[in-house]
Tab-separated table of C-alpha atoms in Angstrom:
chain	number	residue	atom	x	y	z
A	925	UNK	CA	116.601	161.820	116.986
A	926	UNK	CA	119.429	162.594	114.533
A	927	UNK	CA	119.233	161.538	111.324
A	928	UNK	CA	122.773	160.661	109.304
A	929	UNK	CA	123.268	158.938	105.899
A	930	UNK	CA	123.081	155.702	104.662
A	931	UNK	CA	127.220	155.592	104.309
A	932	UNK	CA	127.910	156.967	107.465
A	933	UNK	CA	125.310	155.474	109.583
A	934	UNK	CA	126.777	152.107	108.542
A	935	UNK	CA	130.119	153.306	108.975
A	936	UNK	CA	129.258	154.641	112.571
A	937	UNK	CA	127.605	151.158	113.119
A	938	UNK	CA	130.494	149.131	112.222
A	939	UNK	CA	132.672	150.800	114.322
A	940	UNK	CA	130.183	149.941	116.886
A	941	UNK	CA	130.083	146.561	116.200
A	942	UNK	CA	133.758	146.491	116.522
A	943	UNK	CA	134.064	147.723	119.655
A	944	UNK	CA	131.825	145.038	120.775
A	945	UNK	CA	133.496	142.280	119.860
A	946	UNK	CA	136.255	142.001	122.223
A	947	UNK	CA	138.362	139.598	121.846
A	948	UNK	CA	138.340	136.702	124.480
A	949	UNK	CA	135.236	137.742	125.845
A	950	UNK	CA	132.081	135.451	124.983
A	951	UNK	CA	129.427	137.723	123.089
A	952	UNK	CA	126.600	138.917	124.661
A	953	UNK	CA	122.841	138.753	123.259
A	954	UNK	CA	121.773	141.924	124.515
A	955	UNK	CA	118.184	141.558	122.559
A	956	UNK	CA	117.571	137.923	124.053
A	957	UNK	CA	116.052	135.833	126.027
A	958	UNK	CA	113.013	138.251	125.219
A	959	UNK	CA	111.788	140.090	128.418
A	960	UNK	CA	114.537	138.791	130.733
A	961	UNK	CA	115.639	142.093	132.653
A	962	UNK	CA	118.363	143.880	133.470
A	963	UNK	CA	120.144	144.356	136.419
A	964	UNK	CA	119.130	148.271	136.207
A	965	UNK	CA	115.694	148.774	134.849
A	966	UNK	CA	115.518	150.542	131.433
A	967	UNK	CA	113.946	154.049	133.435
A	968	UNK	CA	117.563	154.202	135.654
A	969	UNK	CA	119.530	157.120	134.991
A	970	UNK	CA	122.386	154.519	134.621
A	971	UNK	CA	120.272	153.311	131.345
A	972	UNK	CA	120.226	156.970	129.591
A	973	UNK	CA	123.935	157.609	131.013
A	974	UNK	CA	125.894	154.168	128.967
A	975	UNK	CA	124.291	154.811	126.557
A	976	UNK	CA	126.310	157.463	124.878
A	977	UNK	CA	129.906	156.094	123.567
A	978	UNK	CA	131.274	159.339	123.520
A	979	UNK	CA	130.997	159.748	126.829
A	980	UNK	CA	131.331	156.220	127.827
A	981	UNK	CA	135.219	156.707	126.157
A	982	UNK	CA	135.425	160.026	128.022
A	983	UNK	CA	134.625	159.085	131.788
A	984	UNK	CA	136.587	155.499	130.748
A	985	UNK	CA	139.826	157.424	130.646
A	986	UNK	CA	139.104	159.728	133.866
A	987	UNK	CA	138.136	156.452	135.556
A	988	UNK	CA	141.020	154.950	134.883
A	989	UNK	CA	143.278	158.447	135.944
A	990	UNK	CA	141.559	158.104	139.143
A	991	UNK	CA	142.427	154.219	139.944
A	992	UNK	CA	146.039	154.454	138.592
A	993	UNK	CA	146.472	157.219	140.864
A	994	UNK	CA	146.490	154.640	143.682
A	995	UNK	CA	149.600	153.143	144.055
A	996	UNK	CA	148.193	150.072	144.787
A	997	UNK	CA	145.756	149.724	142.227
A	998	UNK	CA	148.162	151.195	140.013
A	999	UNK	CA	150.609	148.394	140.255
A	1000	UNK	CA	147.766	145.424	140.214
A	1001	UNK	CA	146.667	146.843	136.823
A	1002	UNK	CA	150.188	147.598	135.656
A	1003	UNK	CA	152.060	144.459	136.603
A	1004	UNK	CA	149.106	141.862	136.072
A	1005	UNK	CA	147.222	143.021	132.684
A	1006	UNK	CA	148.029	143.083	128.893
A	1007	UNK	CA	147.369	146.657	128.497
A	1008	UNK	CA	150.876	148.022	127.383
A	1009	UNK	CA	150.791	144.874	125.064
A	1010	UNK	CA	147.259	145.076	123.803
A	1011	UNK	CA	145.376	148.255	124.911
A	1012	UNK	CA	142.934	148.236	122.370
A	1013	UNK	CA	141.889	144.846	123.311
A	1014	UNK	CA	141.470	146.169	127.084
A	1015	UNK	CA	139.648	148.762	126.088
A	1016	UNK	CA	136.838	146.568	124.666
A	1017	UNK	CA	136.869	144.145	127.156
A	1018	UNK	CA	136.579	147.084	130.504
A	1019	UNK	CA	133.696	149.005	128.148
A	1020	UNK	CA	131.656	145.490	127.084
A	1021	UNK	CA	132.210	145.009	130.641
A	1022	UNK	CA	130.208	147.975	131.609
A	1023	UNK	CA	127.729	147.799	128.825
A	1024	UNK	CA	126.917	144.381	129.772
A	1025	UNK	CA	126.583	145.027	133.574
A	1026	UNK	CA	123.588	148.202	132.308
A	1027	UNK	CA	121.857	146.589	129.607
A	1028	UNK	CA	122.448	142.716	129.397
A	1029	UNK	CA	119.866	140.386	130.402
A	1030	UNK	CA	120.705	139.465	134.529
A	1031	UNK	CA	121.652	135.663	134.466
A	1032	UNK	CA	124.369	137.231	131.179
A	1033	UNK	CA	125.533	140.337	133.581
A	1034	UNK	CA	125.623	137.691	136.749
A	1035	UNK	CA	127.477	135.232	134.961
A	1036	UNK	CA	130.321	138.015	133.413
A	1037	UNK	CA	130.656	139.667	136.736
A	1038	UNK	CA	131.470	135.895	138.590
A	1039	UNK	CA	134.130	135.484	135.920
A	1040	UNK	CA	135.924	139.057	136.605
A	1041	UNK	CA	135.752	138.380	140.324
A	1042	UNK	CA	137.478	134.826	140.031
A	1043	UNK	CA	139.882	136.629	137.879
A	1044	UNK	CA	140.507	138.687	140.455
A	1045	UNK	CA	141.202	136.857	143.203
A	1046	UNK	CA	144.565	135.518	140.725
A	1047	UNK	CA	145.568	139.203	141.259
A	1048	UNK	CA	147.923	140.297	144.505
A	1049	UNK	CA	151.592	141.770	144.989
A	1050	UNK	CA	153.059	144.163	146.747
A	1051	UNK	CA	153.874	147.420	145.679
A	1052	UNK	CA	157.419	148.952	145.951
A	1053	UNK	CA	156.689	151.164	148.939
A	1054	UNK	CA	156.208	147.501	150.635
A	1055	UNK	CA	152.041	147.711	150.515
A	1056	UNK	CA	150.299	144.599	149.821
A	1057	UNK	CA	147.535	144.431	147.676
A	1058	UNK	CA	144.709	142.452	146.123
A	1059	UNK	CA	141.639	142.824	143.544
A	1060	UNK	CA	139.679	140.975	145.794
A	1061	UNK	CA	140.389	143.717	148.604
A	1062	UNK	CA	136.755	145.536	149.228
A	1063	UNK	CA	138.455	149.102	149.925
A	1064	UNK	CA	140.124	149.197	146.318
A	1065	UNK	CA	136.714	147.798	144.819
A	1066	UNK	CA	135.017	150.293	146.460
A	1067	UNK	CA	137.077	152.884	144.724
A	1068	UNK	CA	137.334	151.185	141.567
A	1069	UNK	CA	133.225	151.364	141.027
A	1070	UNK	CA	133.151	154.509	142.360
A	1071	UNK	CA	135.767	156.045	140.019
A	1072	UNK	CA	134.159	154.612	136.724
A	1073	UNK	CA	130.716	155.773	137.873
A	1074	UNK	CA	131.413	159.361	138.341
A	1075	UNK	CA	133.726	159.162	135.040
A	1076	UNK	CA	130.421	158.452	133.380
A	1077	UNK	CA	128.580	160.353	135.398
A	1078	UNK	CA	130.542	163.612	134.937
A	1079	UNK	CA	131.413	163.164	131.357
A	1080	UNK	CA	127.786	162.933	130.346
A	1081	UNK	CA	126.870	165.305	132.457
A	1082	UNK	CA	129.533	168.031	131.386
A	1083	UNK	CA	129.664	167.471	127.444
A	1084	UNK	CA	125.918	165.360	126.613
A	1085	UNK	CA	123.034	166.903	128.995
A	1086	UNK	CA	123.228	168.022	132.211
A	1087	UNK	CA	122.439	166.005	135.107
A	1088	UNK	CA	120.672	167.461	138.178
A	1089	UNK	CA	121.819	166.252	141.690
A	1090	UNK	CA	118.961	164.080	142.142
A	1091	UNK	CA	120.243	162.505	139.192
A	1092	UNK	CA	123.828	162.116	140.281
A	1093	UNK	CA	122.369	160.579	143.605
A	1094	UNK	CA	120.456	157.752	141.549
A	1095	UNK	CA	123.323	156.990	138.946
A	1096	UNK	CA	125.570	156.176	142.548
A	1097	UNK	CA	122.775	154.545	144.345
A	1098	UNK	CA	122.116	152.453	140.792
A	1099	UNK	CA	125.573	151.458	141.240
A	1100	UNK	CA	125.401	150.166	144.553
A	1101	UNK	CA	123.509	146.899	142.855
A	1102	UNK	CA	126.140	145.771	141.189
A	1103	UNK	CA	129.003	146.805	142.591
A	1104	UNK	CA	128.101	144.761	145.572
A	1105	UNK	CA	127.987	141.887	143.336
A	1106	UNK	CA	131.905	142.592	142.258
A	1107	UNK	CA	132.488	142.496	145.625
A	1108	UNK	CA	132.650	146.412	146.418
A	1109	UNK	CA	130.826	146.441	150.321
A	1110	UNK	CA	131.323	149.824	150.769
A	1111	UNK	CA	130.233	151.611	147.876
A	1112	UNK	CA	128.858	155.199	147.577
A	1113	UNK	CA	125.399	155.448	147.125
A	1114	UNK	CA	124.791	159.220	146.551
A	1115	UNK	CA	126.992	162.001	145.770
A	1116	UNK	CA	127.924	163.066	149.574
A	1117	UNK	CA	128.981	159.489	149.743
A	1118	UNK	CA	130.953	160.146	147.030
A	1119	UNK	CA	132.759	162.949	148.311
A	1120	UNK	CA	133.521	161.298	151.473
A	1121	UNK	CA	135.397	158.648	149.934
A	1122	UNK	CA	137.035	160.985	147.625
A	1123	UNK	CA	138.117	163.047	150.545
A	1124	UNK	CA	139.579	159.604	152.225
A	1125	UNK	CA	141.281	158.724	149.233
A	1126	UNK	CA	142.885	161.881	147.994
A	1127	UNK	CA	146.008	161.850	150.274
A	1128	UNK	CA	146.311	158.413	148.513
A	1129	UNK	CA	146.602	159.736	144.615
A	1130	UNK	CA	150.071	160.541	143.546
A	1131	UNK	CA	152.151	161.481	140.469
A	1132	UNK	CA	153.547	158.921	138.127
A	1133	UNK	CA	155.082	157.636	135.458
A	1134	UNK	CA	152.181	154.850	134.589
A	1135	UNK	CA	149.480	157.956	134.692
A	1136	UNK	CA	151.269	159.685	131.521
A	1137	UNK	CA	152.411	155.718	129.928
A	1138	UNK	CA	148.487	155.567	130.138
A	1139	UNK	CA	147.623	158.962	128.639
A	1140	UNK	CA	150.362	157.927	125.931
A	1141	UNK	CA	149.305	154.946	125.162
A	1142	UNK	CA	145.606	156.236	124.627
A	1143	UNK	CA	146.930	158.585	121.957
A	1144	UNK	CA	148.172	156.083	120.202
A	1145	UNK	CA	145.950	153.052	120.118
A	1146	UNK	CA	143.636	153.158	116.845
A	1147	UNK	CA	140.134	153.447	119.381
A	1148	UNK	CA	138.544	155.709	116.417
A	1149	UNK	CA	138.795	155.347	112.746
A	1150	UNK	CA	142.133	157.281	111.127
A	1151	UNK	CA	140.222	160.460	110.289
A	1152	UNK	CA	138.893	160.799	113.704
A	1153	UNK	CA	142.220	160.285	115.175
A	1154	UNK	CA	142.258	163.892	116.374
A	1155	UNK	CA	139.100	163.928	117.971
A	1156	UNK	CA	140.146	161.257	119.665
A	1157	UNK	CA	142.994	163.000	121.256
A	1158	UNK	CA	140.835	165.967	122.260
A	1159	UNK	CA	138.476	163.205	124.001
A	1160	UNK	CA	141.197	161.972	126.015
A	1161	UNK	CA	142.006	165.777	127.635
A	1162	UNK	CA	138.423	165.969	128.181
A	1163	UNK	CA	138.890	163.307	130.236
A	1164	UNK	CA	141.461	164.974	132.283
A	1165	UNK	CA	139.271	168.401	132.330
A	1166	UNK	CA	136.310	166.359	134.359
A	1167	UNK	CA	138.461	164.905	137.066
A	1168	UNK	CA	137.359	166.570	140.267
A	1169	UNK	CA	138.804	169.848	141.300
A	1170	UNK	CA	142.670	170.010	142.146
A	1171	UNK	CA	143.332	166.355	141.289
A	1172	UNK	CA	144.824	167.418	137.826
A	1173	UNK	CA	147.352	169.202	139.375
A	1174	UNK	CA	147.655	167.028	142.252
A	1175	UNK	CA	148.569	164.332	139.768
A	1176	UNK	CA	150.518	166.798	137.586
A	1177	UNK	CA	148.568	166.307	134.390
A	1178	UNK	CA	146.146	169.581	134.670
A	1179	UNK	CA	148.162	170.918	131.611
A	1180	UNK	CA	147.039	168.342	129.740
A	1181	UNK	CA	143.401	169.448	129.720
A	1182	UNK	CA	141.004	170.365	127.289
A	1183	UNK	CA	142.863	173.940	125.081
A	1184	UNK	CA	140.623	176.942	124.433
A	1185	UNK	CA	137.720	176.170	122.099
A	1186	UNK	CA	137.804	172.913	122.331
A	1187	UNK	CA	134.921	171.983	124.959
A	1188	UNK	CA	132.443	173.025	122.730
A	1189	UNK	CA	133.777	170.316	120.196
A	1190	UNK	CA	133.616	167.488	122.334
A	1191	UNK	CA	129.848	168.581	122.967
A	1192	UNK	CA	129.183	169.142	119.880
A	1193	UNK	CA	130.720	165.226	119.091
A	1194	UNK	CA	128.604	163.912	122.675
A	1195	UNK	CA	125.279	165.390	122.065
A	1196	UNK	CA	125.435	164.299	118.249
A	1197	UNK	CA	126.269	160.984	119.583
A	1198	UNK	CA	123.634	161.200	122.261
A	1199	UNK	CA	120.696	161.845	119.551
A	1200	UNK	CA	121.704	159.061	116.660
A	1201	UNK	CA	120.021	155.775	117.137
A	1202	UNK	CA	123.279	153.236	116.141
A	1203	UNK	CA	121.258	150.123	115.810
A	1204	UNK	CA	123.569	147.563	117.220
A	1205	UNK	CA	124.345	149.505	120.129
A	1206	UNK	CA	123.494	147.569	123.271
A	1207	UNK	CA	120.775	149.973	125.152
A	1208	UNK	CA	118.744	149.225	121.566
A	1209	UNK	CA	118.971	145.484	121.932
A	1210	UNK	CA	117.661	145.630	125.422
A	1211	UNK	CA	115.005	147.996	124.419
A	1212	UNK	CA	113.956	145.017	121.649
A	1213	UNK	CA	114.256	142.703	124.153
A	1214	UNK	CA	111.807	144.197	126.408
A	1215	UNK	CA	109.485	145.061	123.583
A	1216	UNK	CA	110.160	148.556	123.742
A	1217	UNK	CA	110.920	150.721	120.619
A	1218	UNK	CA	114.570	151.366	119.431
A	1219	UNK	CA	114.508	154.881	119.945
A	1220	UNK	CA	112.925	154.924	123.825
A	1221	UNK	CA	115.997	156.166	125.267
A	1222	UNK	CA	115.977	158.992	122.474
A	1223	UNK	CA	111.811	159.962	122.990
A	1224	UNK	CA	112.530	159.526	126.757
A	1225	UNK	CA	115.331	162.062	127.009
């Protein structure tokens, strides 16, 4: 387990604690009611894969890539969310989100995931090319889970430690428990499922002008303190360096990848995230809450 000093382990901490507290979302108690547990039990790959926020930011913004290359996803997101107005905001709201659905205590994750789905079913249109679409539409669930768990997946896999593909199997199978519970009925449970829906939906995934608004916009919002700001723009073509192969250029963003020298930076920034204990971080205040130690994520890996 890295250790940092005092200044900057507070610093680190605070920015944590920021990112947590998203606004107009109730916060979550992650080290209470005291042995309650998790959706995902604390031994899940799932649990050792959230828990890195370097990661979490990279496979975040390849998740997102992925669904806005849908046309109809693309325009439900577009035309019924705040992001242009308040991305920051979004940002902590979609990563609490996910936090909460790993390491919150059940009835907590149960009771956030109703609330998305009722929001959800506010959200249909049609898009331009004359498709109809709706959040509540299994299909584009289905996707939506899948996308944001091989985001994660990948991007801790690729710049944090490598995962083997027994791994990558439980991390989709782990998602299968809740995604059902967002209403996703058809979602991958291994990495072969995976692929198979990835092969159905690639025909789907186009060009556009929202997919480089988003990449835009995600240069510009303050996620990471001023003197990180370029780090953070090196995490977001990391982000387009882990979509799967020929989907960069498919979408016409694959020279917006990681440059020359720079993968070794982001793993230098993910595996020194991966090995500091940041005390308020969620996966700590479940371990507390099921009486393990703060660091058993860091003696387990």
């Amino acid at each position: 387990m890295a250790r940092l000093p005092g200044i900057l382990q507070n610093q680190i901490e605070a920015l944590a604690g920021q990112l947590l507290a998203a606004p107009g979302v109730p916060r979550t108690d992650f080290a209470a009611p005291p042995g309650e547990p998790a959706l995902l039990a604390p031994d899940s790959v799932s649990w050792r894969v959230f828990d890195n926020p370097v990661t979490l930011f990279v496979g975040g913004i390849a998740a997102v890539l992925l669904e806005l290359a849908e046309p109809r996803i693309r325009h439900g997101v577009w035309d019924h969310s705040d992001f242009r107005a308040n991305p920051l905001a979004r940002l902590q709201r979609t990563g609490l989100a996910a936090l909460v659905t790993v390491y919150a205590p059940e009835s907590q994750a149960r009771a956030m995931i109703a609330g998305v789905t009722r929001a959800h079913g506010d959200v249909t249109g049609t898009t331009p090319a004359g498709e109809a679409y709706s959040a509540s539409d299994p299909d584009l669930l289905d996707w939506v889970g899948a996308t944001a768990l091989y985001g994660f997946m990948e991007a801790y896999s690729r710049y944090d430690r490598p995962l083997s593909p027994a791994d990558k199997d439980r991390v989709f199978a782990e998602g299968r428990v809740t995604a059902g519970l967002y209403g996703a009925t058809g979602a991958p449970g291994s990495v072969g499922g995976w692929d198979a829906l990835l092969a159905r939906m690639t025909p789907r995934l186009e060009p556009s002008e929202t997919l480089l608004e988003f990449l835009a916009i995600m240069r510009r919002v303050p996620a990471l303190p001023a003197a990180a700001r370029p780090l953070q723009h090196v995490l977001i073509r990391a982000a387009v360096d882990i979509l799967p192969p020929g989907i960069a250029a498919q979408l016409r963003i694959a020279d917006r990848g990681l440059r020359p020298l720079e993968r070794p930076l982001v793993q230098a920034a993910a595996r020194t995230a991966g090995a500091i204990l940041i005390r308020n971080w969620p996966s700590v205040a479940a371990c507390r809450r099921l009486g393990l130690p703060d660091d058993w994520l860091q003696r387990r890996d």
